[in-house]
mmCIF file of C-alpha atoms in Angstrom:
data_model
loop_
_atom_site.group_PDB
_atom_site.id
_atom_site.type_symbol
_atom_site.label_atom_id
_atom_site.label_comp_id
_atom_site.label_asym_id
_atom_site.label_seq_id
_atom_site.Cartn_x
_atom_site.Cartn_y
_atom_site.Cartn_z
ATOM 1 C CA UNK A 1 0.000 0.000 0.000
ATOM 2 C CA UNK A 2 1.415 3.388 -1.142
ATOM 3 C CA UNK A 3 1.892 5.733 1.485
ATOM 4 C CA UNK A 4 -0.791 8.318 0.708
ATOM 5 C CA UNK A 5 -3.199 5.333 0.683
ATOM 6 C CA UNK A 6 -2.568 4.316 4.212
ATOM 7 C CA UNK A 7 -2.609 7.999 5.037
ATOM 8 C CA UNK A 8 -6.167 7.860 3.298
ATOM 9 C CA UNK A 9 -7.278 4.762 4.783
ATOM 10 C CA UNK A 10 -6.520 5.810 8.342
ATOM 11 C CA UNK A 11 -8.216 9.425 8.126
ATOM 12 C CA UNK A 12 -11.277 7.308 6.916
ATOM 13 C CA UNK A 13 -10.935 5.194 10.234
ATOM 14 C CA UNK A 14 -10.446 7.919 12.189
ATOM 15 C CA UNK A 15 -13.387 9.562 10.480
ATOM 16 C CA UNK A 16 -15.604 6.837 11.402
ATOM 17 C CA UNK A 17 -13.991 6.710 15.363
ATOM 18 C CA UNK A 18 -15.459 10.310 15.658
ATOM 19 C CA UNK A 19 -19.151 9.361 14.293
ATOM 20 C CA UNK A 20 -19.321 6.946 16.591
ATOM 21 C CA UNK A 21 -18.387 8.414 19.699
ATOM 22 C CA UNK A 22 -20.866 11.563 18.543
ATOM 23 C CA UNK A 23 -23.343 8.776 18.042
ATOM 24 C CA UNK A 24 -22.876 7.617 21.700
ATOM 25 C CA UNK A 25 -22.808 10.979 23.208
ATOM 26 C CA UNK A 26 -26.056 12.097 21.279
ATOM 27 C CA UNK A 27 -27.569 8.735 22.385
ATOM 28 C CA UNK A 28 -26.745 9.595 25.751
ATOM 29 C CA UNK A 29 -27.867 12.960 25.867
ATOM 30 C CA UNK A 30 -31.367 11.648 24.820
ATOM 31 C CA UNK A 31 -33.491 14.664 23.364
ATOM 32 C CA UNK A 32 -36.071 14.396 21.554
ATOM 33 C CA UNK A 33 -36.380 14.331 17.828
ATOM 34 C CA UNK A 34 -38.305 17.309 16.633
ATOM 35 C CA UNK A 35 -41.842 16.276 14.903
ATOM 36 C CA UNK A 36 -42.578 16.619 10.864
ATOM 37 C CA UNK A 37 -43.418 20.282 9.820
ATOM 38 C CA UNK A 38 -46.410 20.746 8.500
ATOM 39 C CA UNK A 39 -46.465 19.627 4.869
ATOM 40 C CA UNK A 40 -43.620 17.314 5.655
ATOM 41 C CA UNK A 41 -40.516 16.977 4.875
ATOM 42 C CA UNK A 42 -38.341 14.384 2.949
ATOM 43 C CA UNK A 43 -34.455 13.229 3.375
ATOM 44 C CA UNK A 44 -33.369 13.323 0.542
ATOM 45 C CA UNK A 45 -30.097 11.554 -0.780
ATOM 46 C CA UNK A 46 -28.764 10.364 -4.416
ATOM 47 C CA UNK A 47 -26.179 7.602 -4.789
ATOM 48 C CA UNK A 48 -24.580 5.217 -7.790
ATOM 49 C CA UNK A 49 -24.251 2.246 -7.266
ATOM 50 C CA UNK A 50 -21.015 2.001 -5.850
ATOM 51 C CA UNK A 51 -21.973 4.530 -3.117
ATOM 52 C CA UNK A 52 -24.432 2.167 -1.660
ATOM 53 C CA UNK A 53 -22.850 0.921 1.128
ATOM 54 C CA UNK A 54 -22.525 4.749 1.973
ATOM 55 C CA UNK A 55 -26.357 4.185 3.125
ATOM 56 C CA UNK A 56 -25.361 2.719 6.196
ATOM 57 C CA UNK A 57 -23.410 5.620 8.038
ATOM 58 C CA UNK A 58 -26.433 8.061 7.957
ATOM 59 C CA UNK A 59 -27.852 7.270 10.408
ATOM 60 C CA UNK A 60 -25.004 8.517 12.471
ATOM 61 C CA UNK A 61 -23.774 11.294 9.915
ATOM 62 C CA UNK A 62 -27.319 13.196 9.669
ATOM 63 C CA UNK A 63 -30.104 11.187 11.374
ATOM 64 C CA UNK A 64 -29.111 11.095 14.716
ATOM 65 C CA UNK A 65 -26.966 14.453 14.957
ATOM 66 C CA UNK A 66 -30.528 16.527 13.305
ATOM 67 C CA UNK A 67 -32.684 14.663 15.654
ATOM 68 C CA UNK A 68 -35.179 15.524 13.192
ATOM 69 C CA UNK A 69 -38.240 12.683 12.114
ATOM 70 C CA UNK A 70 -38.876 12.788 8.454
ATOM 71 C CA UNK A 71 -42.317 12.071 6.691
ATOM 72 C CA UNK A 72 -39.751 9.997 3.875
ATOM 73 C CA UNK A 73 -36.843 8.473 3.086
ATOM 74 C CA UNK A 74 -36.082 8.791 -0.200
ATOM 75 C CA UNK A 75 -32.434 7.226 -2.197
ATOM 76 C CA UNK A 76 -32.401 8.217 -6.097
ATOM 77 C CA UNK A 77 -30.363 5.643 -7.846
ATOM 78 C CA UNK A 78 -28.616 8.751 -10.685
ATOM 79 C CA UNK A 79 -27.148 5.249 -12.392
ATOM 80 C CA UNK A 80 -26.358 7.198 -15.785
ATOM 81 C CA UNK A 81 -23.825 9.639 -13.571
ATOM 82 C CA UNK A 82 -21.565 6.669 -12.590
ATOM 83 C CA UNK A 83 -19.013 8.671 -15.189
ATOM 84 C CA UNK A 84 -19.773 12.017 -13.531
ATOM 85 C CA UNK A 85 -20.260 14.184 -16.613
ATOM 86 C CA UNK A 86 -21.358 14.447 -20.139
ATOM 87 C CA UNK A 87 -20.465 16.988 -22.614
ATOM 88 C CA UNK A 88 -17.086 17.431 -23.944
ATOM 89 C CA UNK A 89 -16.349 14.678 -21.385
ATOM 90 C CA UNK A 90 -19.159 12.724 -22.096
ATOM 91 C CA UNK A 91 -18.755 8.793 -20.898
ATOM 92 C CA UNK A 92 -20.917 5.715 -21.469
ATOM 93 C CA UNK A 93 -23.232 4.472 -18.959
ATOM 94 C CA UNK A 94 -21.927 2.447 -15.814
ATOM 95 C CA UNK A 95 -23.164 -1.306 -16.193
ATOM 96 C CA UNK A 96 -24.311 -1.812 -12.847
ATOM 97 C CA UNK A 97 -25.399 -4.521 -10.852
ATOM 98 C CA UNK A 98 -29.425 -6.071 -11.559
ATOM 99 C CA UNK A 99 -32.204 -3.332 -10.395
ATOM 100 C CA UNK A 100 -33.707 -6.022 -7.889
ATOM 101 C CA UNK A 101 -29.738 -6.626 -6.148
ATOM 102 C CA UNK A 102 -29.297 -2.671 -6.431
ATOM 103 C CA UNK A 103 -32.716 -2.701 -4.327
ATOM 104 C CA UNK A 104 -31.953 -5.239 -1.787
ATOM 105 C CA UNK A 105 -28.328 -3.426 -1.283
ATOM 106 C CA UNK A 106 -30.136 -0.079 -0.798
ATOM 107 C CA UNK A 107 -32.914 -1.704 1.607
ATOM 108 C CA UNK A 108 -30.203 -3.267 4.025
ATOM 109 C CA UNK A 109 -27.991 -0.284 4.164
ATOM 110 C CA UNK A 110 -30.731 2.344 5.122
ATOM 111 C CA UNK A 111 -32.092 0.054 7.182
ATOM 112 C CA UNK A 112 -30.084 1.496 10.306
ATOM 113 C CA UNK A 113 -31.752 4.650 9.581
ATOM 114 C CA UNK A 114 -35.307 3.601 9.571
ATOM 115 C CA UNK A 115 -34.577 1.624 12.758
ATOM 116 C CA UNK A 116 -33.486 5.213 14.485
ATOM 117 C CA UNK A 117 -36.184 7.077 13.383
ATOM 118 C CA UNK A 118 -38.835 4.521 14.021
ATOM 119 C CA UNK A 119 -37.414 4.609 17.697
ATOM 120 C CA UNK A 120 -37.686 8.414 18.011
ATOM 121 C CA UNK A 121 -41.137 9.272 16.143
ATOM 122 C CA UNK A 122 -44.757 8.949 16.155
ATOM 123 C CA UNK A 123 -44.709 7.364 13.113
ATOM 124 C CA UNK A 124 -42.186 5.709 10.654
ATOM 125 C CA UNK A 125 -40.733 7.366 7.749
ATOM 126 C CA UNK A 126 -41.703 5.607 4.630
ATOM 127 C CA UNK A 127 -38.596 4.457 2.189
ATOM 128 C CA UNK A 128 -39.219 5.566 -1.130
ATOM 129 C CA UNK A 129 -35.698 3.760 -3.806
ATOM 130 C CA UNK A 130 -36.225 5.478 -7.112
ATOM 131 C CA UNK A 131 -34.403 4.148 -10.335
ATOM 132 C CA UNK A 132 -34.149 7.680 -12.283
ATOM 133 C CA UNK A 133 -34.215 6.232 -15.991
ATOM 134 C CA UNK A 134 -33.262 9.411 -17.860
ATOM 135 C CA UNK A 135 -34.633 7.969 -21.221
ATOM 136 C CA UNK A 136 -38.066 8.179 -20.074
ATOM 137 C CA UNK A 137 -38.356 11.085 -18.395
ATOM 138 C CA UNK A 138 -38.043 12.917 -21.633
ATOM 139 C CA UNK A 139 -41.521 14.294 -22.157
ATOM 140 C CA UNK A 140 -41.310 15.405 -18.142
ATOM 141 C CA UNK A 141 -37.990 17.636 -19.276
ATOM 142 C CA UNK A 142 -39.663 19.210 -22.046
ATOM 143 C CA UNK A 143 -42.204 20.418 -19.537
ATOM 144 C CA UNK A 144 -39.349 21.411 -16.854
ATOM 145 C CA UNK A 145 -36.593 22.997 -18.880
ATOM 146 C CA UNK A 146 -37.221 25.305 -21.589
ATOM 147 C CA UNK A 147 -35.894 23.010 -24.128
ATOM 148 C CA UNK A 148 -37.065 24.986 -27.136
ATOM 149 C CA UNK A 149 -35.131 28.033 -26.574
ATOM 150 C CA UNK A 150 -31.511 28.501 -27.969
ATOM 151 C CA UNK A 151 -28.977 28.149 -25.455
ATOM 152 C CA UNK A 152 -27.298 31.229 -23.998
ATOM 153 C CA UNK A 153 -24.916 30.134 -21.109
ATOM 154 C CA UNK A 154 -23.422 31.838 -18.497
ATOM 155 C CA UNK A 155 -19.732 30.967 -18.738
ATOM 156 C CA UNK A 156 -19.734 30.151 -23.086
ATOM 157 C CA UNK A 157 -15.966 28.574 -22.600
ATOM 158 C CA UNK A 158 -17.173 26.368 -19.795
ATOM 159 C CA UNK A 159 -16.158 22.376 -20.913
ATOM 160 C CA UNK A 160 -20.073 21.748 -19.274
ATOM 161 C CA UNK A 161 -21.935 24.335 -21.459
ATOM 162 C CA UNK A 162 -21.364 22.827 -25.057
ATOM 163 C CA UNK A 163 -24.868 22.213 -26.593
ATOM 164 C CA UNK A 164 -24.779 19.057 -28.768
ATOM 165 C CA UNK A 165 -27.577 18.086 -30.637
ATOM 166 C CA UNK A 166 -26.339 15.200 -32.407
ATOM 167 C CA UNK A 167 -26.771 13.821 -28.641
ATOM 168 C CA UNK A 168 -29.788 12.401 -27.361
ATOM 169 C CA UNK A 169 -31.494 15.419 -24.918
ATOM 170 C CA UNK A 170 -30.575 13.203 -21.629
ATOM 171 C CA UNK A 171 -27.235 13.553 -22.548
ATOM 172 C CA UNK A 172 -27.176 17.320 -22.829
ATOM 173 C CA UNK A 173 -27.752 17.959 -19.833
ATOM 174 C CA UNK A 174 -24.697 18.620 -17.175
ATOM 175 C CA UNK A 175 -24.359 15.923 -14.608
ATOM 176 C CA UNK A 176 -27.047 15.607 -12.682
ATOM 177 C CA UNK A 177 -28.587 18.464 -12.992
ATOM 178 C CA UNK A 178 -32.015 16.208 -13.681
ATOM 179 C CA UNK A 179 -31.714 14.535 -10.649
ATOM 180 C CA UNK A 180 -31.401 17.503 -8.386
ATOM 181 C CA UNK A 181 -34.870 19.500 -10.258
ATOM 182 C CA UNK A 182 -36.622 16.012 -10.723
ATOM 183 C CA UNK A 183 -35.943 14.866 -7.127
ATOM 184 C CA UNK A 184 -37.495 18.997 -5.831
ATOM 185 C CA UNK A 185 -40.641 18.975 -8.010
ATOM 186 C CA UNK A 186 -41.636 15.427 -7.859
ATOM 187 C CA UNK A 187 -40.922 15.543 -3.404
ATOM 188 C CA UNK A 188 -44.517 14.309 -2.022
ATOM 189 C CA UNK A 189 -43.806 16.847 0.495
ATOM 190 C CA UNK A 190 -43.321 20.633 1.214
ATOM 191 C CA UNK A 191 -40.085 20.418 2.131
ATOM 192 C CA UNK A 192 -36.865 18.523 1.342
ATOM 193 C CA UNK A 193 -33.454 18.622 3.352
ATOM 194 C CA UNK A 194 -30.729 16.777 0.431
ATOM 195 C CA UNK A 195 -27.155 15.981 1.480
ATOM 196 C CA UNK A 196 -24.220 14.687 -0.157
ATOM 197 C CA UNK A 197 -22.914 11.486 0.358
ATOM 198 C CA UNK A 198 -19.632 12.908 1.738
ATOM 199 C CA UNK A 199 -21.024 15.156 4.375
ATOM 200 C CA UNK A 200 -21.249 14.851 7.839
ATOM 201 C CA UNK A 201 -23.289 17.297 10.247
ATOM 202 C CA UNK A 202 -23.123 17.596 14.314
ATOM 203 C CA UNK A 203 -24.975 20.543 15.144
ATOM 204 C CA UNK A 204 -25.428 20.082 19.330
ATOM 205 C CA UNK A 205 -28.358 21.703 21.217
ATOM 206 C CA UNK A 206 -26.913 22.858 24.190
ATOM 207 C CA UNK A 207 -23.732 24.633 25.327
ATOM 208 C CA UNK A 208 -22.630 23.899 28.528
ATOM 209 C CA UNK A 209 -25.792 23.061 30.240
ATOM 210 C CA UNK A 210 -27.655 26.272 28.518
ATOM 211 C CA UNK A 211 -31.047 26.241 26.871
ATOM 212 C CA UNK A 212 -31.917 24.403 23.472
ATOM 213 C CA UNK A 213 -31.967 26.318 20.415
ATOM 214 C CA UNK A 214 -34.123 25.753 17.474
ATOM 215 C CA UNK A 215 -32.543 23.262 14.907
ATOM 216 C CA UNK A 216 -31.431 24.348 11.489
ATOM 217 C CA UNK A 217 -34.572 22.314 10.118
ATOM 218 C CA UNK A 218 -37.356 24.293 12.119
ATOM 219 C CA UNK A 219 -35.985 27.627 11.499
ATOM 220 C CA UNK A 220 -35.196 26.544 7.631
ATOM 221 C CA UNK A 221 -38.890 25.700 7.654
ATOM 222 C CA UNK A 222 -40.174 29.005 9.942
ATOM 223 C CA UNK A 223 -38.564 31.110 7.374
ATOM 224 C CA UNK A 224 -39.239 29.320 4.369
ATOM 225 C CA UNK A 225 -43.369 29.646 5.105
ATOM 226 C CA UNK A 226 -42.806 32.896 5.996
ATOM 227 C CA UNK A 227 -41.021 34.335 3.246
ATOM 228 C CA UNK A 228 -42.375 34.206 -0.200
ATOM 229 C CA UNK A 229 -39.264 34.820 -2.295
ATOM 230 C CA UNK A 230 -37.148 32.630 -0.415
ATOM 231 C CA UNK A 231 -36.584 28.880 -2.213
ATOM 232 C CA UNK A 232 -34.004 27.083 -0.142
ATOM 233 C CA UNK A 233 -31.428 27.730 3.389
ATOM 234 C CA UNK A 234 -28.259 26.362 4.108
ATOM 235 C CA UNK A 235 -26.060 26.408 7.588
ATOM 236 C CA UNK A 236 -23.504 29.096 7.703
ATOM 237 C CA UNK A 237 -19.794 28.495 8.211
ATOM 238 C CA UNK A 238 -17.831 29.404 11.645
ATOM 239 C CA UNK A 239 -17.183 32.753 11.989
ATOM 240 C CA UNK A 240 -20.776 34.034 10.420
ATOM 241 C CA UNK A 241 -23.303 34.432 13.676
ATOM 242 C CA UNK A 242 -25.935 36.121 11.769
ATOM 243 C CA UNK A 243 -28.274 34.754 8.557
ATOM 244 C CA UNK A 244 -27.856 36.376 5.127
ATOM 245 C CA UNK A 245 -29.299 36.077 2.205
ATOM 246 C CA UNK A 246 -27.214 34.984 -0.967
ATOM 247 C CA UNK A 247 -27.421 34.439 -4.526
ATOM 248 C CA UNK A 248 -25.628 31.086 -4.898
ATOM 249 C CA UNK A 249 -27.112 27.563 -4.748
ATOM 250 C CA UNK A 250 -25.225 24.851 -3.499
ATOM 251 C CA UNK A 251 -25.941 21.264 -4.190
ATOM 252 C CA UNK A 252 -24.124 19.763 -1.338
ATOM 253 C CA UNK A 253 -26.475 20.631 1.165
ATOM 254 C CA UNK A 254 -29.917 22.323 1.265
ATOM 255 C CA UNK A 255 -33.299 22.284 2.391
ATOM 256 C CA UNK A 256 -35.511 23.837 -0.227
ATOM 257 C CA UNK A 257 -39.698 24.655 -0.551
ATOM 258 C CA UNK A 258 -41.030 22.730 -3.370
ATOM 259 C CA UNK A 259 -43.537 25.548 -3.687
ATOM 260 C CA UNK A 260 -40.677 27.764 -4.639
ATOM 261 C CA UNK A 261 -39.159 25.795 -7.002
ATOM 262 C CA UNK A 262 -41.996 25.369 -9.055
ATOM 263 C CA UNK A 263 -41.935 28.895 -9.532
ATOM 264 C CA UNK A 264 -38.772 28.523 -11.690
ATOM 265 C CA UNK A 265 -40.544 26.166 -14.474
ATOM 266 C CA UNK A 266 -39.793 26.048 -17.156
ATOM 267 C CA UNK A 267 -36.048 26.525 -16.449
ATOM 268 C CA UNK A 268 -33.664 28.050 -18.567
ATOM 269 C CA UNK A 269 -30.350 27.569 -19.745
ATOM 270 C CA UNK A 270 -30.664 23.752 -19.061
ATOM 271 C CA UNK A 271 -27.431 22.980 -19.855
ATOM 272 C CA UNK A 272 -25.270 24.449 -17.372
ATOM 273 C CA UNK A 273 -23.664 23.725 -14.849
ATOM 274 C CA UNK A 274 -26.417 22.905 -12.548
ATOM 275 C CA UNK A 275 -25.430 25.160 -9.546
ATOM 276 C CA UNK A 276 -25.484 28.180 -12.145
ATOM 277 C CA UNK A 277 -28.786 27.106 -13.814
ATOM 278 C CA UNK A 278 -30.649 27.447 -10.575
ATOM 279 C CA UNK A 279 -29.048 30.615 -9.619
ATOM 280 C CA UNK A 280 -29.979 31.738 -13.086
ATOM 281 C CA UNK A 281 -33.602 30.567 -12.757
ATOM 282 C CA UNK A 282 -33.398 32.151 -8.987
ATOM 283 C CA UNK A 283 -32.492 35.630 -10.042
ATOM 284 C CA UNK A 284 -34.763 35.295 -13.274
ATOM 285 C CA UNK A 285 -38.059 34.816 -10.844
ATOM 286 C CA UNK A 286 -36.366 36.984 -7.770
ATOM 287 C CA UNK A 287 -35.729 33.858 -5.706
ATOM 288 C CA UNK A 288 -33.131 33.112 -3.209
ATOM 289 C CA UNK A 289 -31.127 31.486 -0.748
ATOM 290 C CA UNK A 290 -30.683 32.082 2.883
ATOM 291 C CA UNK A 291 -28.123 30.889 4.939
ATOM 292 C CA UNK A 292 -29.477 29.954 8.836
ATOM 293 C CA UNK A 293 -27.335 31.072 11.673
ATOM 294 C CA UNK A 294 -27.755 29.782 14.679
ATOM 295 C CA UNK A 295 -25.263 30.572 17.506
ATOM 296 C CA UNK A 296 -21.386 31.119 17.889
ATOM 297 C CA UNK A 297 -19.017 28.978 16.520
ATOM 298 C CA UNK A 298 -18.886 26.599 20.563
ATOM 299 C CA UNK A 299 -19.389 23.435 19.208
ATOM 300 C CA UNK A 300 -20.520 21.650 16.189
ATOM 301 C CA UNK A 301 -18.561 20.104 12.928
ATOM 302 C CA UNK A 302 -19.279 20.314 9.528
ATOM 303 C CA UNK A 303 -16.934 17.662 7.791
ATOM 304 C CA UNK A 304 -16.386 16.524 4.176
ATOM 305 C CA UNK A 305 -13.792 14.626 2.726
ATOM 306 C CA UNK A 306 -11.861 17.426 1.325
ATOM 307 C CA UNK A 307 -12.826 20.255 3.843
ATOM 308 C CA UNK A 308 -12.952 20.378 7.487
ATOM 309 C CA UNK A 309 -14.911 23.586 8.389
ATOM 310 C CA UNK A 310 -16.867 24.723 11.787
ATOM 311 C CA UNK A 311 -20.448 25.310 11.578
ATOM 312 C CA UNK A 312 -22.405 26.225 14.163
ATOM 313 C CA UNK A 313 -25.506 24.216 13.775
ATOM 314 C CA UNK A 314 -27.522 21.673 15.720
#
């Protein structure tokens, strides 16, 4: 094993030593999971297939540290993204494993996750496994993008914003930039909290003994209801101890209004990048994005596998 390998094999393991002593202590603490919003809410995650076995660390990486009950679980298998990007770059499907063993892998890799939440709520959140087959949502992205217009990008040297149509329209788009509006407009509830599979979040709800503050979901889902214009939130990083809003999207991790998002339909400029075709589509129907603060920077973790940043959510 080269030496950057075992470098990257122990961060992983030490990684996985701090989830589960934050699992423990959370467990310990014992508060309560917050109830469904009104118009519930969905967690939200997309995977190929060999992110799978990802499944089975969320319930310590987001379940348990949001202490939040969910009306749905919901995994997109994106299988035609196992190349990461079309265009210029364009790659062949994945093969990938039978849709019935892809199933059975998903079921038995969420299944911590159900068990948690079934523990902590009223009532159990139902597991929704959705095969996004990009062929035959065609008719559905004529309705959703503006597919008719010419395309005008935002960045015209940009490797992601070459229009071909000598390729089928599924393969025009960037990434998965279908997954992401799909997974928002087809949610069977109001709300829907996505992260990415390399993300962890430990947001505490006390400091030192003092009071419990609101989690980032309830006042995400305070100020969504109560502000027409705004479509999704997002935490703030340390150092930032009041909200603001911004102009960006970010696809790593959100919690957006279905209501809002319909707003932006048809989109335009389709085949972006799909970070700058929402904030396109944002500023084109005077949407935006608010990031939450909640208090100082005391405790709390926001981790990926390439940044380590402080957050200071529960």
């Amino acid at each position: 094993m080269h030496a950057r390998e075992g470098a990257g094999v122990g961060a992983s393991r030490c990684t996985e030593t701090v989830l589960g002593v934050l699992a423990v202590l959370a467990a310990v603490l014992g508060e309560p999971f917050a109830p469904v919003p009104p118009g519930g809410i969905t967690f939200h995650v997309s995977v190929v297939s060999s992110e799978i076995e990802w499944l089975r660390s969320v319930d310590r990486r987001h379940i348990l540290p949001f202490r939040q009950c969910f009306t749905e679980l919901v995994v997109v298998l994106d299988l035609p993204h196992g190349g990461k990007t079309y265009h210029r770059r364009y790659l062949p499907l994945v093969r990938s494993p039978p849709l019935p063993l892809l199933r059975a892998r998903v079921k038995a890799a969420i299944a911590p996750a159900q068990r948690l939440l079934r523990s902590h709520c009223v009532k159990a959140a139902r597991l929704r496994i959705i095969l996004l087959n990009h062929t035959t949502l065609v008719p559905w992205m004529h309705r959703a993008f503006a597919t008719t217009d010419n395309i005008t990008t935002v960045t015209p040297d940009s490797e992601y914003n070459d229009d071909r149509p000598d390729l089928p329209l599924p393969q025009r788009f960037f990434m998965n930039s279908v997954m992401y509006v799909w997974s928002m407009l087809h949610s069977r509830t109001r709300f829907l909290l996505h992260v990415d599979s390399d993300t962890l979040g430990y947001y505490p709800t006390h400091v030192r003994g003092g009071p419990m503050i609101p989690s980032f979901v309830a006042t995400s889902v305070a100020e969504l209801v109560a502000t027409p214009l705004l479509l999704a939130t997002e935490p703030v990083d340390c150092g930032q101890t009041e909200s603001f809003n911004h102009p960006q999207f970010s696809c790593r991790f959100f919690l957006v209004d279905k209501l809002k998002t319909e707003m932006m339909v048809p989109m335009q400029r389709w085949a972006d990048h799909v970070e700058d075709m929402i904030k396109f589509n944002m500023r084109r129907t005077n949407l935006f994005v608010r990031k939450i603060a909640g208090r100082p920077c005391a405790g709390g973790t926001w981790l990926t596998r390439r940044v380590l940043s402080n957050t200071n959510w529960q």
